[in-house]
Amino acid sequence: MSYIINTENAPVAIGPYVQAVNLDSMILISGQIPICPKSGQVADNIAAQTRQSLDNIKAIVEAAGLKVAYIVKTMVFLKDLNDFATVNAIYEAFFTEHNAQFPARSCVEVSRLPKDVKIEIEAIAFRR
């Protein structure tokens, strides 16, 4: 079994790391910035960026043979904590849309993110 998870449905890593690592029962997903894997573009607004980061995570989880419902922990990095309410609304809708319980989560404000995006989200999924 390969421990590295890679899918063309999520953006390629922009540094010396992989999209995710499969530890059999646990999938560790690298931070996903909101790059559209097909176009390589980044939307301007926080709502679209949040959704794209979550869609990238979904693609990686599915490449591991799992569903969004298997995500047990996320870590959200925001450039501006004033965007927290918008991010929460998109985040809630995403997990609800996928009939998934909300995972444990941390959220912190950071001074800068790669490619000057507004958000980055990493996740851990657990194979039940």
PDB file of N, CA and C in Angstrom, residues 67-115:
ATOM      1  N   LYS A  67     -15.100   9.358   2.739  1.00  0.00           N
ATOM      2  CA  LYS A  67     -16.067  10.424   2.498  1.00  0.00           C
ATOM      3  C   LYS A  67     -15.808  11.568   3.477  1.00  0.00           C
ATOM      4  N   VAL A  68     -16.408  12.704   3.201  1.00  0.00           N
ATOM      5  CA  VAL A  68     -16.292  13.870   4.080  1.00  0.00           C
ATOM      6  C   VAL A  68     -16.662  13.509   5.514  1.00  0.00           C
ATOM      7  N   ALA A  69     -17.619  12.613   5.702  1.00  0.00           N
ATOM      8  CA  ALA A  69     -18.072  12.222   7.038  1.00  0.00           C
ATOM      9  C   ALA A  69     -16.957  11.598   7.881  1.00  0.00           C
ATOM     10  N   TYR A  70     -15.861  11.202   7.258  1.00  0.00           N
ATOM     11  CA  TYR A  70     -14.744  10.587   7.984  1.00  0.00           C
ATOM     12  C   TYR A  70     -13.752  11.624   8.511  1.00  0.00           C
ATOM     13  N   ILE A  71     -13.959  12.891   8.192  1.00  0.00           N
ATOM     14  CA  ILE A  71     -13.077  13.946   8.710  1.00  0.00           C
ATOM     15  C   ILE A  71     -13.395  14.160  10.182  1.00  0.00           C
ATOM     16  N   VAL A  72     -12.378  14.048  11.030  1.00  0.00           N
ATOM     17  CA  VAL A  72     -12.579  14.165  12.474  1.00  0.00           C
ATOM     18  C   VAL A  72     -11.946  15.423  13.075  1.00  0.00           C
ATOM     19  N   LYS A  73     -11.055  16.091  12.328  1.00  0.00           N
ATOM     20  CA  LYS A  73     -10.380  17.279  12.857  1.00  0.00           C
ATOM     21  C   LYS A  73      -9.972  18.172  11.707  1.00  0.00           C
ATOM     22  N   THR A  74     -10.173  19.472  11.872  1.00  0.00           N
ATOM     23  CA  THR A  74      -9.658  20.449  10.910  1.00  0.00           C
ATOM     24  C   THR A  74      -8.923  21.547  11.661  1.00  0.00           C
ATOM     25  N   MET A  75      -8.023  22.198  10.946  1.00  0.00           N
ATOM     26  CA  MET A  75      -7.314  23.364  11.456  1.00  0.00           C
ATOM     27  C   MET A  75      -7.451  24.431  10.378  1.00  0.00           C
ATOM     28  N   VAL A  76      -8.056  25.556  10.747  1.00  0.00           N
ATOM     29  CA  VAL A  76      -8.308  26.637   9.809  1.00  0.00           C
ATOM     30  C   VAL A  76      -7.352  27.779  10.109  1.00  0.00           C
ATOM     31  N   PHE A  77      -6.664  28.234   9.074  1.00  0.00           N
ATOM     32  CA  PHE A  77      -5.763  29.379   9.175  1.00  0.00           C
ATOM     33  C   PHE A  77      -6.379  30.513   8.376  1.00  0.00           C
ATOM     34  N   LEU A  78      -6.699  31.617   9.048  1.00  0.00           N
ATOM     35  CA  LEU A  78      -7.331  32.769   8.409  1.00  0.00           C
ATOM     36  C   LEU A  78      -6.393  33.964   8.419  1.00  0.00           C
ATOM     37  N   LYS A  79      -6.349  34.660   7.306  1.00  0.00           N
ATOM     38  CA  LYS A  79      -5.545  35.877   7.253  1.00  0.00           C
ATOM     39  C   LYS A  79      -6.208  37.006   8.043  1.00  0.00           C
ATOM     40  N   ASP A  80      -7.541  36.997   8.104  1.00  0.00           N
ATOM     41  CA  ASP A  80      -8.274  38.043   8.804  1.00  0.00           C
ATOM     42  C   ASP A  80      -9.423  37.413   9.598  1.00  0.00           C
ATOM     43  N   LEU A  81      -9.319  37.447  10.902  1.00  0.00           N
ATOM     44  CA  LEU A  81     -10.341  36.831  11.750  1.00  0.00           C
ATOM     45  C   LEU A  81     -11.702  37.524  11.621  1.00  0.00           C
ATOM     46  N   ASN A  82     -11.736  38.691  10.992  1.00  0.00           N
ATOM     47  CA  ASN A  82     -13.020  39.337  10.710  1.00  0.00           C
ATOM     48  C   ASN A  82     -13.840  38.528   9.708  1.00  0.00           C
ATOM     49  N   ASP A  83     -13.198  37.589   9.011  1.00  0.00           N
ATOM     50  CA  ASP A  83     -13.892  36.713   8.061  1.00  0.00           C
ATOM     51  C   ASP A  83     -14.483  35.475   8.736  1.00  0.00           C
ATOM     52  N   PHE A  84     -14.349  35.374  10.036  1.00  0.00           N
ATOM     53  CA  PHE A  84     -14.749  34.175  10.785  1.00  0.00           C
ATOM     54  C   PHE A  84     -16.216  33.792  10.551  1.00  0.00           C
ATOM     55  N   ALA A  85     -17.127  34.749  10.583  1.00  0.00           N
ATOM     56  CA  ALA A  85     -18.553  34.444  10.404  1.00  0.00           C
ATOM     57  C   ALA A  85     -18.832  33.892   9.011  1.00  0.00           C
ATOM     58  N   THR A  86     -18.217  34.466   8.003  1.00  0.00           N
ATOM     59  CA  THR A  86     -18.398  33.981   6.627  1.00  0.00           C
ATOM     60  C   THR A  86     -17.843  32.571   6.486  1.00  0.00           C
ATOM     61  N   VAL A  87     -16.656  32.352   7.019  1.00  0.00           N
ATOM     62  CA  VAL A  87     -16.032  31.031   6.962  1.00  0.00           C
ATOM     63  C   VAL A  87     -16.921  30.007   7.671  1.00  0.00           C
ATOM     64  N   ASN A  88     -17.435  30.356   8.843  1.00  0.00           N
ATOM     65  CA  ASN A  88     -18.311  29.442   9.586  1.00  0.00           C
ATOM     66  C   ASN A  88     -19.539  29.051   8.774  1.00  0.00           C
ATOM     67  N   ALA A  89     -20.137  30.008   8.089  1.00  0.00           N
ATOM     68  CA  ALA A  89     -21.343  29.721   7.300  1.00  0.00           C
ATOM     69  C   ALA A  89     -21.027  28.752   6.158  1.00  0.00           C
ATOM     70  N   ILE A  90     -19.943  28.969   5.447  1.00  0.00           N
ATOM     71  CA  ILE A  90     -19.547  28.086   4.335  1.00  0.00           C
ATOM     72  C   ILE A  90     -19.163  26.717   4.877  1.00  0.00           C
ATOM     73  N   TYR A  91     -18.421  26.696   5.961  1.00  0.00           N
ATOM     74  CA  TYR A  91     -17.964  25.457   6.608  1.00  0.00           C
ATOM     75  C   TYR A  91     -19.168  24.620   7.062  1.00  0.00           C
ATOM     76  N   GLU A  92     -20.123  25.262   7.726  1.00  0.00           N
ATOM     77  CA  GLU A  92     -21.326  24.561   8.195  1.00  0.00           C
ATOM     78  C   GLU A  92     -22.107  23.982   7.017  1.00  0.00           C
ATOM     79  N   ALA A  93     -22.289  24.776   5.973  1.00  0.00           N
ATOM     80  CA  ALA A  93     -23.027  24.317   4.800  1.00  0.00           C
ATOM     81  C   ALA A  93     -22.326  23.134   4.129  1.00  0.00           C
ATOM     82  N   PHE A  94     -21.009  23.179   4.055  1.00  0.00           N
ATOM     83  CA  PHE A  94     -20.243  22.100   3.430  1.00  0.00           C
ATOM     84  C   PHE A  94     -20.459  20.772   4.149  1.00  0.00           C
ATOM     85  N   PHE A  95     -20.298  20.754   5.470  1.00  0.00           N
ATOM     86  CA  PHE A  95     -20.444  19.498   6.210  1.00  0.00           C
ATOM     87  C   PHE A  95     -21.907  19.033   6.228  1.00  0.00           C
ATOM     88  N   THR A  96     -22.825  19.972   6.287  1.00  0.00           N
ATOM     89  CA  THR A  96     -24.244  19.620   6.247  1.00  0.00           C
ATOM     90  C   THR A  96     -24.606  19.008   4.893  1.00  0.00           C
ATOM     91  N   GLU A  97     -24.115  19.607   3.825  1.00  0.00           N
ATOM     92  CA  GLU A  97     -24.355  19.112   2.459  1.00  0.00           C
ATOM     93  C   GLU A  97     -23.883  17.665   2.291  1.00  0.00           C
ATOM     94  N   HIS A  98     -22.829  17.304   3.010  1.00  0.00           N
ATOM     95  CA  HIS A  98     -22.258  15.957   2.897  1.00  0.00           C
ATOM     96  C   HIS A  98     -22.736  15.033   4.019  1.00  0.00           C
ATOM     97  N   ASN A  99     -23.804  15.445   4.702  1.00  0.00           N
ATOM     98  CA  ASN A  99     -24.380  14.631   5.780  1.00  0.00           C
ATOM     99  C   ASN A  99     -23.326  14.166   6.776  1.00  0.00           C
ATOM    100  N   ALA A 100     -22.435  15.078   7.118  1.00  0.00           N
ATOM    101  CA  ALA A 100     -21.336  14.757   8.020  1.00  0.00           C
ATOM    102  C   ALA A 100     -21.484  15.522   9.329  1.00  0.00           C
ATOM    103  N   GLN A 101     -21.091  14.875  10.412  1.00  0.00           N
ATOM    104  CA  GLN A 101     -21.027  15.586  11.680  1.00  0.00           C
ATOM    105  C   GLN A 101     -19.884  16.588  11.598  1.00  0.00           C
ATOM    106  N   PHE A 102     -19.997  17.649  12.372  1.00  0.00           N
ATOM    107  CA  PHE A 102     -18.914  18.625  12.383  1.00  0.00           C
ATOM    108  C   PHE A 102     -17.710  18.026  13.103  1.00  0.00           C
ATOM    109  N   PRO A 103     -16.527  18.177  12.506  1.00  0.00           N
ATOM    110  CA  PRO A 103     -15.330  17.663  13.170  1.00  0.00           C
ATOM    111  C   PRO A 103     -14.848  18.622  14.255  1.00  0.00           C
ATOM    112  N   ALA A 104     -13.936  18.135  15.076  1.00  0.00           N
ATOM    113  CA  ALA A 104     -13.239  19.033  15.998  1.00  0.00           C
ATOM    114  C   ALA A 104     -12.487  20.049  15.127  1.00  0.00           C
ATOM    115  N   ARG A 105     -12.285  21.263  15.646  1.00  0.00           N
ATOM    116  CA  ARG A 105     -11.664  22.291  14.813  1.00  0.00           C
ATOM    117  C   ARG A 105     -10.913  23.293  15.650  1.00  0.00           C
ATOM    118  N   SER A 106      -9.833  23.775  15.081  1.00  0.00           N
ATOM    119  CA  SER A 106      -9.108  24.930  15.605  1.00  0.00           C
ATOM    120  C   SER A 106      -9.132  25.982  14.513  1.00  0.00           C
ATOM    121  N   CYS A 107      -9.068  27.247  14.916  1.00  0.00           N
ATOM    122  CA  CYS A 107      -9.030  28.331  13.946  1.00  0.00           C
ATOM    123  C   CYS A 107      -8.131  29.424  14.497  1.00  0.00           C
ATOM    124  N   VAL A 108      -7.156  29.827  13.700  1.00  0.00           N
ATOM    125  CA  VAL A 108      -6.240  30.872  14.130  1.00  0.00           C
ATOM    126  C   VAL A 108      -6.057  31.908  13.020  1.00  0.00           C
ATOM    127  N   GLU A 109      -5.760  33.125  13.431  1.00  0.00           N
ATOM    128  CA  GLU A 109      -5.415  34.172  12.483  1.00  0.00           C
ATOM    129  C   GLU A 109      -3.911  34.146  12.282  1.00  0.00           C
ATOM    130  N   VAL A 110      -3.503  34.266  11.026  1.00  0.00           N
ATOM    131  CA  VAL A 110      -2.080  34.267  10.685  1.00  0.00           C
ATOM    132  C   VAL A 110      -1.761  35.521   9.884  1.00  0.00           C
ATOM    133  N   SER A 111      -0.499  35.901   9.866  1.00  0.00           N
ATOM    134  CA  SER A 111      -0.143  37.137   9.181  1.00  0.00           C
ATOM    135  C   SER A 111      -0.085  36.982   7.664  1.00  0.00           C
ATOM    136  N   ARG A 112       0.247  35.789   7.191  1.00  0.00           N
ATOM    137  CA  ARG A 112       0.357  35.597   5.741  1.00  0.00           C
ATOM    138  C   ARG A 112       0.258  34.116   5.407  1.00  0.00           C
ATOM    139  N   LEU A 113      -0.289  33.820   4.228  1.00  0.00           N
ATOM    140  CA  LEU A 113      -0.413  32.448   3.748  1.00  0.00           C
ATOM    141  C   LEU A 113       0.206  32.349   2.357  1.00  0.00           C
ATOM    142  N   PRO A 114       0.566  31.132   1.921  1.00  0.00           N
ATOM    143  CA  PRO A 114       1.147  30.980   0.581  1.00  0.00           C
ATOM    144  C   PRO A 114       0.254  31.595  -0.490  1.00  0.00           C
ATOM    145  N   LYS A 115       0.899  32.204  -1.470  1.00  0.00           N
ATOM    146  CA  LYS A 115       0.207  32.848  -2.598  1.00  0.00           C
ATOM    147  C   LYS A 115      -0.734  33.958  -2.136  1.00  0.00           C
TER     148      LYS A 115
END
